[in-house]
Amino acid sequence: MAKEQTAEKGITSRAEDFAAWYNDVVLKAELADYSPVRGCMVIRPRGYRIWELMQRALDDLFKETGHENAYFPLFIPQSFLAREAEHVEGFSPQLAVVTHGGGKELEEPLVVRPTSETIIYAMLSKWIQSYRDLPVLLNQWANVVRWEMRTRLFLRTTEFLWQEGHTAHATAEEAEAEARTILGVYRRFMEEWMAMPVLTGQKTDAEKFAGAVRTYSCEALMQDNRALQAGTSHFLGQNFARAFGVQFQTAQGDMDYVWSTSWGVSTRLIGGLVMTHGDDVGLVCPPRLAPLQVVVVPIWKSDTDSGSVLEAARRVEDALRAGGIRVNVDDRESMTPGAKYYYWELRGVPVRLEVGPRDVAQGQVVLARRTGGKVPVPVASVLESVKAALEEIQAELLRAARERREANSLRHVNRDQLTEYMEAGGGFAYGGFCGSPECEVEIKERTKATIRVLPDPEFRSDPPPASCAWCGKKAVTEAVWARAY
RNA sequence: CGGGGCGUGGCGCAGGCCGGUAGCGCGCCUGGUUUGGGACCAGGAGGUCGCCGGUUCAAAUCCGGCCGCCCCGACCA
């Protein structure tokens, strides 16, 4: 509680205590707050706006790839979960169960969805008869509940918001392709909108989704060198189809079970955004997801100035807004310009425009970037200047994050290096893996690092590692280890 | 569940050992002067000291019990 603060009005520095820094940023930038219910959070307007912008971008990408939104119920009959053996085993400890309704005990308890595979496949079994009904490409935006032991704002809360895609296909190849397509969509969103670079690859059996044949993942590296699983896409094979009897008649007239996928990203991404770009001043929001992209701060020395300055600020605001920029004039009179700078920097606004009497006289405004640097720009071309600055900031954030990740990656690790690297604070450690669960478990116990992914080809090392980083036997694949959130 | 920390105006904290009826900074409200990197002056509002019980003439303070929150670990998007 009594955490040393960098300044009276400031936040804990990252170097001093990263977890405290994260909480400070989330709370003080007003993204979220703790709720009266343990483990649950309130997403405040500033945080929810980021989520809305994420939703819009992702939803467009899903639609472009042929998906449709639908909505399935929050409550799922308890027996549904039990139908898929691994699935029930994986989720049972995390379920919230409703036993009473309308003042009476229910005949069958209802679980609050931890994910919706079961109820969706129960419905698909009704809707799908023929190969002509396939593929089914669904997505839903929803809340889910998982009773976590330990929670953290955005990163892990009892209830969270996400999207879950569920698709059914006639062939394994098509379902596999779907799972990979979505992984690419996620990666594109994370890099192009969030400016958060990710490694993609496959999860080991120990790390995969309960009920999946294969799980693919996007993994990002946070500033404290811990990995964040940012999005997952699962090839479910026929596991759920068999459990729920989702059969279709093929063109040849045979009966077969559908091949399916599921995939999701959640409000956890907001936590990833904070921990990828934030600094000791506060939030740094990538322009494409910034609730407010530009704040205009008027500066005046006398009443005679204030009229013309405010008028100039309004004209700039109008011009930018007409150009599609999310902008506001901070015309509060009770706060000095300097105080407003700190206020908006904490909240992550990428660009600030300062407008004072001198600027008005010279037909200019001062453009200050959240990432550093101030330059005067002509009012006449302010929209172009702002657009260019926002694009540059967006690109710069991605580049900086990618550089940081590479600077905190180590290739071709052996046993000692892996151990030392994780003890020294870690990052992504690439090395050979023999594929044995024994090595995987032992590494986790000794180093607290888990295999984040078996990386996709473009992330693999050249030359490929020949032997297992741990046991030294022949490597069957390359793996990337990290301590994770 | 184990380990650590903490509950006192909205926020951050002091007071607690040595019981005597609550204070500081920030914020907030009113008025005025201000405004190119966290303004200043004056006045003002705001607290069942986490909860329950005990000791005492008297409890924020001492004793017992309980509750909650945060951080670290076991579980996980």
mmCIF file of N, CA, C and O in Angstrom, chain A residues 109-166:
data_model
loop_
_atom_site.group_PDB
_atom_site.id
_atom_site.type_symbol
_atom_site.label_atom_id
_atom_site.label_comp_id
_atom_site.label_asym_id
_atom_site.label_seq_id
_atom_site.Cartn_x
_atom_site.Cartn_y
_atom_site.Cartn_z
ATOM 1 N N PRO A 109 -28.278 -27.601 -12.418
ATOM 2 C CA PRO A 109 -27.530 -26.361 -12.256
ATOM 3 C C PRO A 109 -27.088 -25.799 -13.612
ATOM 4 O O PRO A 109 -26.856 -26.555 -14.560
ATOM 5 N N LEU A 110 -26.974 -24.476 -13.680
ATOM 6 C CA LEU A 110 -26.501 -23.809 -14.887
ATOM 7 C C LEU A 110 -25.125 -23.238 -14.604
ATOM 8 O O LEU A 110 -24.910 -22.624 -13.563
ATOM 9 N N VAL A 111 -24.201 -23.461 -15.524
ATOM 10 C CA VAL A 111 -22.909 -22.814 -15.328
ATOM 11 C C VAL A 111 -22.915 -21.509 -16.103
ATOM 12 O O VAL A 111 -23.555 -21.395 -17.147
ATOM 13 N N VAL A 112 -22.226 -20.523 -15.552
ATOM 14 C CA VAL A 112 -22.025 -19.281 -16.284
ATOM 15 C C VAL A 112 -20.877 -19.552 -17.256
ATOM 16 O O VAL A 112 -19.821 -20.027 -16.841
ATOM 17 N N ARG A 113 -21.099 -19.292 -18.527
ATOM 18 C CA ARG A 113 -20.136 -19.718 -19.557
ATOM 19 C C ARG A 113 -18.716 -19.263 -19.252
ATOM 20 O O ARG A 113 -18.465 -18.085 -18.990
ATOM 21 N N PRO A 114 -17.791 -20.233 -19.313
ATOM 22 C CA PRO A 114 -16.373 -19.875 -19.260
ATOM 23 C C PRO A 114 -15.849 -19.728 -20.688
ATOM 24 O O PRO A 114 -14.791 -19.183 -20.930
ATOM 25 N N THR A 115 -16.637 -20.211 -21.648
ATOM 26 C CA THR A 115 -16.430 -20.196 -23.089
ATOM 27 C C THR A 115 -17.640 -20.934 -23.626
ATOM 28 O O THR A 115 -18.336 -21.607 -22.856
ATOM 29 N N SER A 116 -17.920 -20.792 -24.908
ATOM 30 C CA SER A 116 -19.253 -21.228 -25.364
ATOM 31 C C SER A 116 -19.286 -22.432 -26.288
ATOM 32 O O SER A 116 -20.329 -22.734 -26.876
ATOM 33 N N GLU A 117 -18.177 -23.135 -26.426
ATOM 34 C CA GLU A 117 -18.168 -24.277 -27.340
ATOM 35 C C GLU A 117 -19.376 -25.179 -27.143
ATOM 36 O O GLU A 117 -20.058 -25.544 -28.097
ATOM 37 N N THR A 118 -19.619 -25.561 -25.915
ATOM 38 C CA THR A 118 -20.636 -26.592 -25.687
ATOM 39 C C THR A 118 -22.025 -26.160 -26.134
ATOM 40 O O THR A 118 -22.706 -26.903 -26.846
ATOM 41 N N ILE A 119 -22.416 -24.963 -25.769
ATOM 42 C CA ILE A 119 -23.783 -24.570 -26.141
ATOM 43 C C ILE A 119 -23.876 -24.287 -27.635
ATOM 44 O O ILE A 119 -24.912 -24.515 -28.271
ATOM 45 N N ILE A 120 -22.763 -23.845 -28.212
ATOM 46 C CA ILE A 120 -22.781 -23.581 -29.656
ATOM 47 C C ILE A 120 -22.864 -24.887 -30.439
ATOM 48 O O ILE A 120 -23.646 -25.008 -31.389
ATOM 49 N N TYR A 121 -22.121 -25.916 -30.013
ATOM 50 C CA TYR A 121 -22.204 -27.186 -30.738
ATOM 51 C C TYR A 121 -23.552 -27.859 -30.532
ATOM 52 O O TYR A 121 -24.059 -28.527 -31.438
ATOM 53 N N ALA A 122 -24.153 -27.632 -29.393
ATOM 54 C CA ALA A 122 -25.499 -28.171 -29.181
ATOM 55 C C ALA A 122 -26.448 -27.581 -30.208
ATOM 56 O O ALA A 122 -27.325 -28.270 -30.737
ATOM 57 N N MET A 123 -26.245 -26.304 -30.535
ATOM 58 C CA MET A 123 -27.099 -25.669 -31.530
ATOM 59 C C MET A 123 -26.721 -26.080 -32.946
ATOM 60 O O MET A 123 -27.583 -26.310 -33.793
ATOM 61 N N LEU A 124 -25.413 -26.172 -33.207
ATOM 62 C CA LEU A 124 -24.980 -26.537 -34.561
ATOM 63 C C LEU A 124 -25.498 -27.916 -34.952
ATOM 64 O O LEU A 124 -25.798 -28.173 -36.117
ATOM 65 N N SER A 125 -25.624 -28.795 -33.966
ATOM 66 C CA SER A 125 -26.105 -30.136 -34.277
ATOM 67 C C SER A 125 -27.531 -30.070 -34.839
ATOM 68 O O SER A 125 -27.960 -30.931 -35.596
ATOM 69 N N LYS A 126 -28.219 -29.012 -34.490
ATOM 70 C CA LYS A 126 -29.582 -28.823 -34.953
ATOM 71 C C LYS A 126 -29.612 -28.154 -36.339
ATOM 72 O O LYS A 126 -30.503 -28.413 -37.133
ATOM 73 N N TRP A 127 -28.624 -27.310 -36.577
ATOM 74 C CA TRP A 127 -28.653 -26.478 -37.783
ATOM 75 C C TRP A 127 -27.956 -27.109 -38.992
ATOM 76 O O TRP A 127 -28.133 -26.689 -40.117
ATOM 77 N N ILE A 128 -27.054 -28.040 -38.714
ATOM 78 C CA ILE A 128 -26.265 -28.598 -39.816
ATOM 79 C C ILE A 128 -26.756 -29.993 -40.180
ATOM 80 O O ILE A 128 -26.809 -30.883 -39.331
ATOM 81 N N GLN A 129 -27.125 -30.160 -41.468
ATOM 82 C CA GLN A 129 -27.488 -31.491 -41.946
ATOM 83 C C GLN A 129 -26.580 -31.950 -43.089
ATOM 84 O O GLN A 129 -26.203 -33.106 -43.162
ATOM 85 N N SER A 130 -26.267 -30.997 -43.956
ATOM 86 C CA SER A 130 -25.590 -31.342 -45.200
ATOM 87 C C SER A 130 -24.286 -30.575 -45.350
ATOM 88 O O SER A 130 -24.100 -29.532 -44.726
ATOM 89 N N TYR A 131 -23.422 -31.088 -46.207
ATOM 90 C CA TYR A 131 -22.190 -30.332 -46.514
ATOM 91 C C TYR A 131 -22.532 -28.968 -47.098
ATOM 92 O O TYR A 131 -21.737 -28.052 -47.050
ATOM 93 N N ARG A 132 -23.752 -28.852 -47.641
ATOM 94 C CA ARG A 132 -24.178 -27.562 -48.195
ATOM 95 C C ARG A 132 -24.401 -26.521 -47.094
ATOM 96 O O ARG A 132 -24.459 -25.340 -47.362
ATOM 97 N N ASP A 133 -24.547 -26.980 -45.868
ATOM 98 C CA ASP A 133 -24.731 -26.045 -44.736
ATOM 99 C C ASP A 133 -23.389 -25.529 -44.219
ATOM 100 O O ASP A 133 -23.350 -24.700 -43.306
ATOM 101 N N LEU A 134 -22.314 -26.044 -44.792
ATOM 102 C CA LEU A 134 -20.984 -25.693 -44.286
ATOM 103 C C LEU A 134 -20.238 -24.801 -45.273
ATOM 104 O O LEU A 134 -20.518 -24.857 -46.470
ATOM 105 N N PRO A 135 -19.263 -24.008 -44.833
ATOM 106 C CA PRO A 135 -18.912 -23.871 -43.436
ATOM 107 C C PRO A 135 -19.867 -22.959 -42.683
ATOM 108 O O PRO A 135 -20.569 -22.162 -43.294
ATOM 109 N N VAL A 136 -19.882 -23.090 -41.372
ATOM 110 C CA VAL A 136 -20.557 -22.124 -40.502
ATOM 111 C C VAL A 136 -19.464 -21.289 -39.864
ATOM 112 O O VAL A 136 -18.543 -21.836 -39.245
ATOM 113 N N LEU A 137 -19.556 -19.980 -40.074
ATOM 114 C CA LEU A 137 -18.499 -19.078 -39.565
ATOM 115 C C LEU A 137 -19.109 -18.059 -38.622
ATOM 116 O O LEU A 137 -19.634 -17.032 -39.057
ATOM 117 N N LEU A 138 -19.058 -18.371 -37.328
ATOM 118 C CA LEU A 138 -19.713 -17.520 -36.338
ATOM 119 C C LEU A 138 -18.715 -16.823 -35.417
ATOM 120 O O LEU A 138 -17.607 -17.311 -35.168
ATOM 121 N N ASN A 139 -19.173 -15.682 -34.929
ATOM 122 C CA ASN A 139 -18.416 -14.991 -33.888
ATOM 123 C C ASN A 139 -19.404 -14.420 -32.898
ATOM 124 O O ASN A 139 -20.521 -14.063 -33.261
ATOM 125 N N GLN A 140 -19.024 -14.352 -31.640
ATOM 126 C CA GLN A 140 -19.864 -13.583 -30.717
ATOM 127 C C GLN A 140 -18.994 -12.723 -29.803
ATOM 128 O O GLN A 140 -17.900 -13.109 -29.401
ATOM 129 N N TRP A 141 -19.517 -11.538 -29.523
ATOM 130 C CA TRP A 141 -18.904 -10.633 -28.546
ATOM 131 C C TRP A 141 -19.646 -10.864 -27.240
ATOM 132 O O TRP A 141 -20.880 -10.746 -27.202
ATOM 133 N N ALA A 142 -18.928 -11.214 -26.207
ATOM 134 C CA ALA A 142 -19.626 -11.606 -24.989
ATOM 135 C C ALA A 142 -18.746 -11.428 -23.754
ATOM 136 O O ALA A 142 -17.555 -11.136 -23.841
ATOM 137 N N ASN A 143 -19.368 -11.625 -22.620
ATOM 138 C CA ASN A 143 -18.627 -11.712 -21.359
ATOM 139 C C ASN A 143 -18.553 -13.174 -20.962
ATOM 140 O O ASN A 143 -19.444 -13.958 -21.297
ATOM 141 N N VAL A 144 -17.498 -13.549 -20.291
ATOM 142 C CA VAL A 144 -17.384 -14.911 -19.769
ATOM 143 C C VAL A 144 -16.848 -14.839 -18.340
ATOM 144 O O VAL A 144 -16.291 -13.816 -17.927
ATOM 145 N N VAL A 145 -17.035 -15.922 -17.609
ATOM 146 C CA VAL A 145 -16.627 -15.955 -16.207
ATOM 147 C C VAL A 145 -15.744 -17.172 -15.943
ATOM 148 O O VAL A 145 -16.104 -18.299 -16.303
ATOM 149 N N ARG A 146 -14.593 -16.903 -15.378
ATOM 150 C CA ARG A 146 -13.713 -17.996 -14.949
ATOM 151 C C ARG A 146 -13.220 -17.651 -13.554
ATOM 152 O O ARG A 146 -12.625 -16.587 -13.341
ATOM 153 N N TRP A 147 -13.489 -18.558 -12.630
ATOM 154 C CA TRP A 147 -13.188 -18.267 -11.228
ATOM 155 C C TRP A 147 -11.696 -18.397 -10.963
ATOM 156 O O TRP A 147 -11.218 -19.447 -10.569
ATOM 157 N N GLU A 148 -10.977 -17.326 -11.192
ATOM 158 C CA GLU A 148 -9.527 -17.348 -11.057
ATOM 159 C C GLU A 148 -9.121 -17.199 -9.604
ATOM 160 O O GLU A 148 -9.775 -16.521 -8.818
ATOM 161 N N MET A 149 -7.993 -17.822 -9.261
ATOM 162 C CA MET A 149 -7.489 -17.708 -7.894
ATOM 163 C C MET A 149 -6.926 -16.322 -7.647
ATOM 164 O O MET A 149 -7.080 -15.762 -6.581
ATOM 165 N N ARG A 150 -6.241 -15.852 -8.650
ATOM 166 C CA ARG A 150 -5.605 -14.561 -8.476
ATOM 167 C C ARG A 150 -5.887 -13.692 -9.695
ATOM 168 O O ARG A 150 -5.749 -14.136 -10.824
ATOM 169 N N THR A 151 -6.293 -12.482 -9.470
ATOM 170 C CA THR A 151 -6.707 -11.637 -10.587
ATOM 171 C C THR A 151 -5.843 -10.386 -10.689
ATOM 172 O O THR A 151 -5.209 -9.971 -9.715
ATOM 173 N N ARG A 152 -5.802 -9.839 -11.873
ATOM 174 C CA ARG A 152 -5.103 -8.580 -12.119
ATOM 175 C C ARG A 152 -5.920 -7.787 -13.120
ATOM 176 O O ARG A 152 -6.445 -8.352 -14.078
ATOM 177 N N LEU A 153 -5.995 -6.482 -12.911
ATOM 178 C CA LEU A 153 -6.778 -5.618 -13.796
ATOM 179 C C LEU A 153 -6.467 -5.921 -15.260
ATOM 180 O O LEU A 153 -5.288 -5.933 -15.651
ATOM 181 N N PHE A 154 -7.492 -6.172 -16.034
ATOM 182 C CA PHE A 154 -7.429 -6.489 -17.458
ATOM 183 C C PHE A 154 -6.765 -7.833 -17.771
ATOM 184 O O PHE A 154 -7.211 -8.560 -18.645
ATOM 185 N N LEU A 155 -5.690 -8.171 -17.093
ATOM 186 C CA LEU A 155 -4.903 -9.335 -17.473
ATOM 187 C C LEU A 155 -5.595 -10.630 -17.078
ATOM 188 O O LEU A 155 -5.516 -11.636 -17.785
ATOM 189 N N ARG A 156 -6.231 -10.608 -15.941
ATOM 190 C CA ARG A 156 -6.955 -11.796 -15.497
ATOM 191 C C ARG A 156 -7.986 -11.358 -14.473
ATOM 192 O O ARG A 156 -7.635 -11.021 -13.345
ATOM 193 N N THR A 157 -9.240 -11.354 -14.877
ATOM 194 C CA THR A 157 -10.316 -11.005 -13.949
ATOM 195 C C THR A 157 -11.353 -12.120 -14.011
ATOM 196 O O THR A 157 -11.384 -12.888 -14.958
ATOM 197 N N THR A 158 -12.168 -12.193 -12.987
ATOM 198 C CA THR A 158 -13.159 -13.259 -12.916
ATOM 199 C C THR A 158 -14.123 -13.189 -14.098
ATOM 200 O O THR A 158 -14.389 -14.186 -14.749
ATOM 201 N N GLU A 159 -14.609 -12.007 -14.364
ATOM 202 C CA GLU A 159 -15.418 -11.801 -15.564
ATOM 203 C C GLU A 159 -14.598 -10.976 -16.539
ATOM 204 O O GLU A 159 -13.924 -10.030 -16.127
ATOM 205 N N PHE A 160 -14.624 -11.346 -17.800
ATOM 206 C CA PHE A 160 -13.975 -10.488 -18.794
ATOM 207 C C PHE A 160 -14.759 -10.471 -20.096
ATOM 208 O O PHE A 160 -15.642 -11.294 -20.310
ATOM 209 N N LEU A 161 -14.449 -9.482 -20.910
ATOM 210 C CA LEU A 161 -15.111 -9.340 -22.206
ATOM 211 C C LEU A 161 -14.198 -9.908 -23.272
ATOM 212 O O LEU A 161 -12.980 -9.759 -23.189
ATOM 213 N N TRP A 162 -14.785 -10.555 -24.252
ATOM 214 C CA TRP A 162 -13.977 -11.061 -25.351
ATOM 215 C C TRP A 162 -14.835 -11.268 -26.573
ATOM 216 O O TRP A 162 -16.032 -10.967 -26.580
ATOM 217 N N GLN A 163 -14.190 -11.776 -27.606
ATOM 218 C CA GLN A 163 -14.926 -12.300 -28.748
ATOM 219 C C GLN A 163 -14.515 -13.748 -28.849
ATOM 220 O O GLN A 163 -13.369 -14.097 -28.564
ATOM 221 N N GLU A 164 -15.461 -14.586 -29.208
ATOM 222 C CA GLU A 164 -15.136 -15.979 -29.436
ATOM 223 C C GLU A 164 -15.710 -16.384 -30.781
ATOM 224 O O GLU A 164 -16.896 -16.267 -31.025
ATOM 225 N N GLY A 165 -14.795 -16.824 -31.650
ATOM 226 C CA GLY A 165 -15.225 -17.277 -32.956
ATOM 227 C C GLY A 165 -15.390 -18.789 -32.925
ATOM 228 O O GLY A 165 -14.640 -19.486 -32.222
ATOM 229 N N HIS A 166 -16.394 -19.289 -33.627
ATOM 230 C CA HIS A 166 -16.636 -20.733 -33.669
ATOM 231 C C HIS A 166 -17.009 -21.093 -35.094
ATOM 232 O O HIS A 166 -17.977 -20.547 -35.630
#
